[in-house]
Short mmCIF file of C-alpha atoms in Angstrom, two decimals:
data_model
loop_
_atom_site.label_atom_id
_atom_site.label_comp_id
_atom_site.label_asym_id
_atom_site.label_seq_id
_atom_site.Cartn_x
_atom_site.Cartn_y
_atom_site.Cartn_z
CA MET W 1 24.21 56.35 56.83
CA SER W 2 24.45 52.75 55.78
CA ASP W 3 24.56 51.60 59.40
CA LEU W 4 21.42 53.57 60.12
CA LEU W 5 19.59 51.97 57.19
CA LYS W 6 20.81 48.53 58.25
CA GLU W 7 19.58 49.05 61.81
CA TYR W 8 16.18 50.31 60.53
CA ASP W 9 15.89 47.32 58.20
CA GLU W 10 16.66 44.86 61.02
CA SER W 11 14.12 46.44 63.38
CA THR W 12 11.50 46.42 60.63
CA LYS W 13 12.17 42.73 59.97
CA LYS W 14 11.83 41.94 63.68
CA ARG W 15 8.53 43.79 63.89
CA GLY W 16 7.29 42.05 60.77
CA TYR W 17 8.35 38.69 62.16
CA TYR W 18 6.56 39.31 65.46
CA ALA W 19 3.45 40.56 63.66
CA HIS W 20 3.48 37.42 61.52
CA ILE W 21 3.78 35.21 64.62
CA ILE W 22 0.92 37.04 66.34
CA LYS W 23 -1.32 36.71 63.25
CA LEU W 24 -0.46 33.03 62.92
CA SER W 25 -1.20 32.43 66.61
CA PHE W 26 -4.51 34.26 66.36
CA TYR W 27 -5.62 32.32 63.29
CA SER W 28 -4.52 29.04 64.86
CA LEU W 29 -6.50 29.81 68.00
CA LEU W 30 -9.52 30.75 65.89
CA VAL W 31 -9.33 27.46 63.95
CA ILE W 32 -8.98 25.45 67.17
CA ILE W 33 -11.99 27.16 68.75
CA ALA W 34 -14.07 26.64 65.60
CA ALA W 35 -13.05 22.97 65.44
CA ILE W 36 -14.03 22.41 69.07
CA TYR W 37 -17.35 24.20 68.59
CA PHE W 38 -18.37 22.36 65.45
CA GLY W 39 -17.05 19.04 66.75
CA ASN W 40 -19.14 19.43 69.88
CA MET W 41 -22.16 20.49 67.85
CA PHE W 42 -21.98 17.49 65.49
CA PHE W 43 -20.59 14.78 67.77
CA GLY W 44 -21.09 16.10 71.30
CA GLN W 45 -23.26 14.87 74.12
CA TYR W 46 -26.17 17.17 73.31
CA SER W 47 -26.54 15.93 69.76
CA LEU W 48 -26.37 12.31 70.93
CA ASP W 49 -29.07 12.95 73.52
CA THR W 50 -31.26 14.58 70.88
CA LEU W 51 -30.79 11.67 68.50
CA LEU W 52 -31.65 9.10 71.16
CA SER W 53 -34.71 11.01 72.34
CA LEU W 54 -35.96 11.40 68.76
CA GLU W 55 -35.52 7.68 68.10
CA SER W 56 -37.45 6.90 71.30
CA LEU W 57 -40.20 9.33 70.29
CA LYS W 58 -40.38 7.72 66.84
CA THR W 59 -40.84 4.28 68.40
CA GLN W 60 -43.56 5.57 70.74
CA LEU W 61 -45.40 7.31 67.90
CA ASN W 62 -45.25 4.20 65.70
CA GLN W 63 -46.72 2.15 68.56
CA LYS W 64 -49.48 4.72 69.04
CA ILE W 65 -50.22 4.70 65.30
CA ASN W 66 -50.56 0.92 65.31
CA PHE W 67 -52.83 1.05 68.37
CA LEU W 68 -55.03 3.73 66.77
CA LYS W 69 -55.23 1.76 63.52
CA GLN W 70 -56.40 -1.28 65.49
CA GLN W 71 -58.98 0.81 67.35
CA ASN W 72 -60.17 2.31 64.06
CA SER W 73 -60.59 -1.08 62.42
CA ASN W 74 -62.54 -2.36 65.47
CA ALA W 75 -64.76 0.72 65.42
CA GLN W 76 -65.40 0.32 61.68
CA LYS W 77 -66.25 -3.35 62.19
CA ASP W 78 -68.71 -2.46 64.96
CA TYR W 79 -70.20 0.32 62.82
CA PHE W 80 -70.75 -1.92 59.83
CA GLU W 81 -72.25 -4.65 62.03
CA LEU W 82 -74.63 -2.14 63.61
CA GLN W 83 -75.46 -0.68 60.21
CA GLY W 84 -76.36 -4.15 58.98
CA LEU W 85 -78.63 -4.80 61.97
CA LEU W 86 -80.72 -1.65 61.60
CA PRO W 87 -83.89 -1.94 59.50
CA GLN W 88 -83.89 0.16 56.37
#
C-alpha cells in the first residue's frame, strides 16, 4: 500500500511540475509579446514617422500663420488708408 501511495505521489509531483513549467512558459511568452508590442508602439518606426510628420506640419502651419498675419496687416493698412481718403 505504501508503494502505491509513493508512486501516486511521485506521478502527481511530476504532473504538477510540468503544469508549473507550462504556466511559466505561457506567462513568459505573454510578457515577451506584450513587451514587443508596447515597445514597437512607443518607440517603433510608425511612431517616429508620426512625430516627424507632425513636427513638419507644425512648421508649415506656423509659416502660414505668419504669412496670413502679414497679409492681414497689409489689408488693414490699405483699408484704413482708403477710409481716410473717402469724404465723410
